[in-house]
mmCIF file of C-alpha atoms in Angstrom:
data_model
loop_
_atom_site.group_PDB
_atom_site.id
_atom_site.type_symbol
_atom_site.label_atom_id
_atom_site.label_comp_id
_atom_site.label_asym_id
_atom_site.label_seq_id
_atom_site.Cartn_x
_atom_site.Cartn_y
_atom_site.Cartn_z
ATOM 1 C CA MET K 291 5.328 -12.383 5.908
ATOM 2 C CA ILE K 292 5.070 -15.075 3.242
ATOM 3 C CA LYS K 293 1.839 -16.580 4.601
ATOM 4 C CA ARG K 294 0.229 -13.151 4.898
ATOM 5 C CA ALA K 295 1.408 -12.122 1.429
ATOM 6 C CA LEU K 296 -0.002 -15.355 0.006
ATOM 7 C CA TRP K 297 -3.527 -15.199 1.384
ATOM 8 C CA GLN K 298 -3.777 -11.412 1.142
ATOM 9 C CA GLY K 299 -2.470 -11.519 -2.420
ATOM 10 C CA LEU K 300 -5.009 -14.119 -3.474
ATOM 11 C CA ILE K 301 -7.768 -11.907 -2.059
ATOM 12 C CA ALA K 302 -6.385 -8.699 -3.588
ATOM 13 C CA GLY K 303 -5.755 -10.307 -6.980
ATOM 14 C CA THR K 304 -9.183 -11.913 -7.137
ATOM 15 C CA ALA K 305 -10.844 -8.629 -6.177
ATOM 16 C CA GLY K 306 -8.739 -6.807 -8.773
ATOM 17 C CA GLY K 307 -9.859 -9.375 -11.351
ATOM 18 C CA VAL K 308 -13.498 -8.716 -10.462
ATOM 19 C CA VAL K 309 -13.015 -4.941 -10.773
ATOM 20 C CA MET K 310 -11.250 -5.396 -14.130
ATOM 21 C CA THR K 311 -14.030 -7.685 -15.390
ATOM 22 C CA LEU K 312 -16.742 -5.214 -14.390
ATOM 23 C CA GLY K 313 -14.831 -2.483 -16.218
ATOM 24 C CA GLU K 314 -14.474 -4.706 -19.276
ATOM 25 C CA LYS K 315 -18.192 -5.462 -19.319
ATOM 26 C CA LEU K 316 -19.011 -1.756 -19.057
ATOM 27 C CA GLU K 317 -16.571 -0.926 -21.860
ATOM 28 C CA GLN K 318 -17.978 -3.749 -24.021
ATOM 29 C CA ALA K 319 -21.519 -2.463 -23.526
ATOM 30 C CA ILE K 320 -20.386 0.926 -24.848
ATOM 31 C CA THR K 321 -18.004 -0.165 -27.625
ATOM 32 C CA LYS K 322 -19.822 -3.390 -28.613
ATOM 33 C CA ARG K 323 -16.448 -5.174 -28.487
ATOM 34 C CA PRO K 324 -16.992 -8.963 -28.236
ATOM 35 C CA ASP K 325 -15.734 -11.130 -25.389
ATOM 36 C CA SER K 326 -12.147 -12.318 -25.609
ATOM 37 C CA HIS K 327 -11.567 -16.051 -25.647
ATOM 38 C CA VAL K 328 -7.795 -15.737 -25.392
ATOM 39 C CA PRO K 329 -7.620 -16.760 -21.700
ATOM 40 C CA ALA K 330 -9.392 -20.059 -22.404
ATOM 41 C CA ARG K 331 -7.213 -20.777 -25.420
ATOM 42 C CA VAL K 332 -4.045 -20.105 -23.403
ATOM 43 C CA LEU K 333 -5.195 -22.419 -20.599
ATOM 44 C CA GLN K 334 -6.082 -25.136 -23.109
ATOM 45 C CA ARG K 335 -2.602 -24.922 -24.621
ATOM 46 C CA LEU K 336 -0.829 -24.810 -21.251
ATOM 47 C CA THR K 337 -2.692 -27.817 -19.849
ATOM 48 C CA GLY K 338 -3.159 -29.916 -22.980
ATOM 49 C CA MET K 339 -6.943 -29.611 -22.734
ATOM 50 C CA PRO K 340 -8.878 -30.138 -25.969
ATOM 51 C CA GLU K 341 -9.150 -26.950 -28.023
ATOM 52 C CA HIS K 342 -12.449 -25.681 -29.361
ATOM 53 C CA PRO K 343 -12.962 -23.503 -32.436
ATOM 54 C CA GLY K 344 -14.902 -20.251 -32.021
ATOM 55 C CA LYS K 345 -16.471 -19.349 -28.698
ATOM 56 C CA GLN K 346 -14.724 -20.947 -25.732
ATOM 57 C CA PRO K 347 -16.296 -22.534 -22.640
ATOM 58 C CA LEU K 348 -16.954 -19.788 -20.067
ATOM 59 C CA PRO K 349 -15.653 -21.824 -17.075
ATOM 60 C CA VAL K 350 -12.320 -22.374 -18.846
ATOM 61 C CA ASN K 351 -12.092 -18.691 -19.792
ATOM 62 C CA TRP K 352 -12.851 -17.579 -16.238
ATOM 63 C CA ALA K 353 -10.513 -20.148 -14.685
ATOM 64 C CA MET K 354 -7.597 -18.618 -16.557
ATOM 65 C CA HIS K 355 -8.809 -15.022 -16.218
ATOM 66 C CA PHE K 356 -9.381 -15.139 -12.452
ATOM 67 C CA GLY K 357 -6.664 -17.699 -11.713
ATOM 68 C CA GLN K 358 -4.060 -15.476 -13.310
ATOM 69 C CA ALA K 359 -5.468 -12.432 -11.476
ATOM 70 C CA ALA K 360 -5.349 -14.222 -8.108
ATOM 71 C CA LEU K 361 -1.843 -15.608 -8.559
ATOM 72 C CA LEU K 362 -0.376 -12.304 -9.713
ATOM 73 C CA GLY K 363 -2.034 -10.689 -6.699
ATOM 74 C CA VAL K 364 0.438 -12.618 -4.552
ATOM 75 C CA LEU K 365 3.291 -10.763 -6.234
ATOM 76 C CA ARG K 366 1.609 -7.398 -5.637
ATOM 77 C CA SER K 367 0.998 -8.343 -1.996
ATOM 78 C CA THR K 368 4.664 -9.284 -1.651
ATOM 79 C CA MET K 369 5.554 -5.888 -3.061
ATOM 80 C CA ALA K 370 3.302 -4.209 -0.473
ATOM 81 C CA HIS K 371 4.711 -6.237 2.423
ATOM 82 C CA SER K 372 8.240 -5.325 1.301
ATOM 83 C CA GLY K 373 7.370 -1.632 1.397
ATOM 84 C CA LEU K 374 6.600 -1.067 -2.293
ATOM 85 C CA ARG K 375 3.189 0.577 -1.949
ATOM 86 C CA GLY K 376 1.065 3.258 -3.531
ATOM 87 C CA PRO K 377 0.411 4.412 -7.088
ATOM 88 C CA ALA K 378 4.040 4.093 -8.209
ATOM 89 C CA ALA K 379 4.102 0.443 -7.130
ATOM 90 C CA SER K 380 0.776 -0.176 -8.884
ATOM 91 C CA ALA K 381 2.102 1.439 -12.079
ATOM 92 C CA LYS K 382 5.085 -0.939 -11.970
ATOM 93 C CA PHE K 383 2.706 -3.815 -11.346
ATOM 94 C CA THR K 384 0.665 -2.836 -14.436
ATOM 95 C CA VAL K 385 3.742 -3.618 -16.518
ATOM 96 C CA VAL K 386 4.118 -6.983 -14.754
ATOM 97 C CA ARG K 387 0.475 -7.846 -15.489
ATOM 98 C CA LEU K 388 0.841 -6.946 -19.162
ATOM 99 C CA THR K 389 4.138 -8.825 -19.433
ATOM 100 C CA ASN K 390 2.670 -11.945 -17.842
ATOM 101 C CA ASP K 391 -0.180 -11.956 -20.368
ATOM 102 C CA GLN K 392 2.152 -11.459 -23.282
ATOM 103 C CA ILE K 393 4.560 -14.196 -22.251
ATOM 104 C CA LEU K 394 1.750 -16.735 -21.907
ATOM 105 C CA GLU K 395 -0.151 -15.660 -25.025
ATOM 106 C CA ASN K 396 2.900 -15.469 -27.272
ATOM 107 C CA ALA K 397 4.629 -18.594 -25.932
ATOM 108 C CA THR K 398 1.502 -20.667 -26.582
ATOM 109 C CA GLY K 399 0.948 -19.161 -30.039
ATOM 110 C CA VAL K 400 -2.449 -17.827 -29.006
ATOM 111 C CA GLY K 401 -1.505 -14.150 -29.192
ATOM 112 C CA ALA K 402 0.695 -11.802 -31.136
ATOM 113 C CA PRO K 403 3.108 -9.145 -29.839
ATOM 114 C CA PRO K 404 1.243 -5.961 -28.822
ATOM 115 C CA HIS K 405 3.135 -3.780 -31.289
ATOM 116 C CA THR K 406 1.312 -5.661 -34.067
ATOM 117 C CA TRP K 407 -2.157 -4.921 -32.635
ATOM 118 C CA PRO K 408 -4.491 -2.163 -33.793
ATOM 119 C CA ARG K 409 -3.863 0.892 -31.597
ATOM 120 C CA LYS K 410 -7.445 0.944 -30.215
ATOM 121 C CA GLU K 411 -7.197 -2.690 -29.106
ATOM 122 C CA LEU K 412 -3.853 -2.028 -27.415
ATOM 123 C CA VAL K 413 -5.168 1.031 -25.542
ATOM 124 C CA ILE K 414 -8.183 -0.922 -24.289
ATOM 125 C CA ASP K 415 -6.013 -3.813 -23.090
ATOM 126 C CA VAL K 416 -3.552 -1.538 -21.283
ATOM 127 C CA LEU K 417 -6.436 0.352 -19.667
ATOM 128 C CA HIS K 418 -8.052 -2.814 -18.334
ATOM 129 C CA LYS K 419 -4.748 -4.168 -17.030
ATOM 130 C CA ALA K 420 -4.087 -0.831 -15.298
ATOM 131 C CA VAL K 421 -7.521 -1.008 -13.647
ATOM 132 C CA TYR K 422 -6.639 -4.504 -12.414
ATOM 133 C CA ALA K 423 -3.210 -3.422 -11.181
ATOM 134 C CA PHE K 424 -4.416 -0.345 -9.314
ATOM 135 C CA ALA K 425 -7.424 -2.116 -7.756
ATOM 136 C CA THR K 426 -5.247 -5.049 -6.704
ATOM 137 C CA GLY K 427 -2.621 -2.627 -5.413
ATOM 138 C CA ALA K 428 -5.066 -0.615 -3.328
ATOM 139 C CA ILE K 429 -6.335 -3.763 -1.628
ATOM 140 C CA ALA K 430 -2.872 -5.330 -1.197
ATOM 141 C CA ASP K 431 -1.520 -2.063 0.224
ATOM 142 C CA ALA K 432 -4.406 -1.730 2.696
ATOM 143 C CA LEU K 433 -4.014 -5.315 3.884
ATOM 144 C CA ALA K 434 -0.223 -5.055 4.196
ATOM 145 C CA ALA K 435 -0.476 -1.743 6.063
ATOM 146 C CA ARG K 436 -2.210 -3.586 8.906
ATOM 147 C CA SER K 437 1.177 -5.222 9.601
ATOM 148 C CA GLY K 438 2.977 -1.869 9.723
ATOM 149 C CA PRO K 439 5.583 -0.462 7.366
ATOM 150 C CA GLY K 440 7.514 -2.825 5.156
ATOM 151 C CA PRO K 441 11.293 -3.152 5.506
ATOM 152 C CA GLY K 442 11.837 -0.815 2.555
ATOM 153 C CA GLN K 443 9.693 1.856 4.175
ATOM 154 C CA SER K 444 11.540 1.423 7.487
ATOM 155 C CA HIS K 445 14.859 1.757 5.699
ATOM 156 C CA ALA K 446 13.678 4.907 3.909
ATOM 157 C CA ALA K 447 12.600 6.397 7.245
ATOM 158 C CA ILE K 448 16.226 6.331 8.427
ATOM 159 C CA ARG K 449 17.185 8.791 5.699
ATOM 160 C CA PRO K 450 15.075 9.163 2.550
ATOM 161 C CA GLY K 451 16.813 8.322 -0.704
ATOM 162 C CA ARG K 452 19.779 6.088 -1.470
ATOM 163 C CA HIS K 453 22.911 6.917 0.468
ATOM 164 C CA ALA K 454 26.162 4.994 0.693
ATOM 165 C CA ASP K 455 26.494 5.828 4.391
ATOM 166 C CA VAL K 456 23.129 4.261 5.370
ATOM 167 C CA GLY K 457 23.490 0.530 5.781
ATOM 168 C CA PRO K 458 20.761 -2.067 5.666
ATOM 169 C CA LEU K 459 18.205 -2.584 8.423
ATOM 170 C CA PRO K 460 19.237 -4.978 11.159
ATOM 171 C CA ARG K 461 18.486 -8.512 10.021
ATOM 172 C CA HIS K 462 15.788 -9.074 12.648
ATOM 173 C CA GLU K 463 13.807 -6.065 11.298
ATOM 174 C CA ALA K 464 13.709 -7.369 7.723
ATOM 175 C CA HIS K 465 11.939 -10.349 6.196
ATOM 176 C CA GLY K 466 15.149 -12.217 5.316
ATOM 177 C CA ARG K 467 16.874 -14.773 7.470
#
């Protein structure tokens, strides 16, 4: 499962990053909001690269933007392979995507906590991260479904819900050792 989750997650996350970027560009064309240079600044701080005032180099911005999208896609693919699929799983993953951004931006001193942002800016950011999460989720779910149900789905098929009298799947049917 791990190898499949890795390569499928990189594909799903990268595709989700592309969908998010296209949505951002469409939104920016309508709202006239300028490009964000936060991803580049975060990557510069994390790697010790030289920092630049003002507009940041596009390759550095995209390296962080798409690199983060691809790597987080692996987590969403792992969720799908475990049996956490569909819109509810993608909604949970939206929170993970937002949290990841905030940890990196705040830890490096590049960003500020979202509760301090103007409401409009916060809504736009959450919307774009949700687009990423749901696009990544749809692709990760479709790829994982080719391998059949995940262990969680198989367990739920025994008797839906959580019940004390339903034990775990046999070890050989799960992804553990």
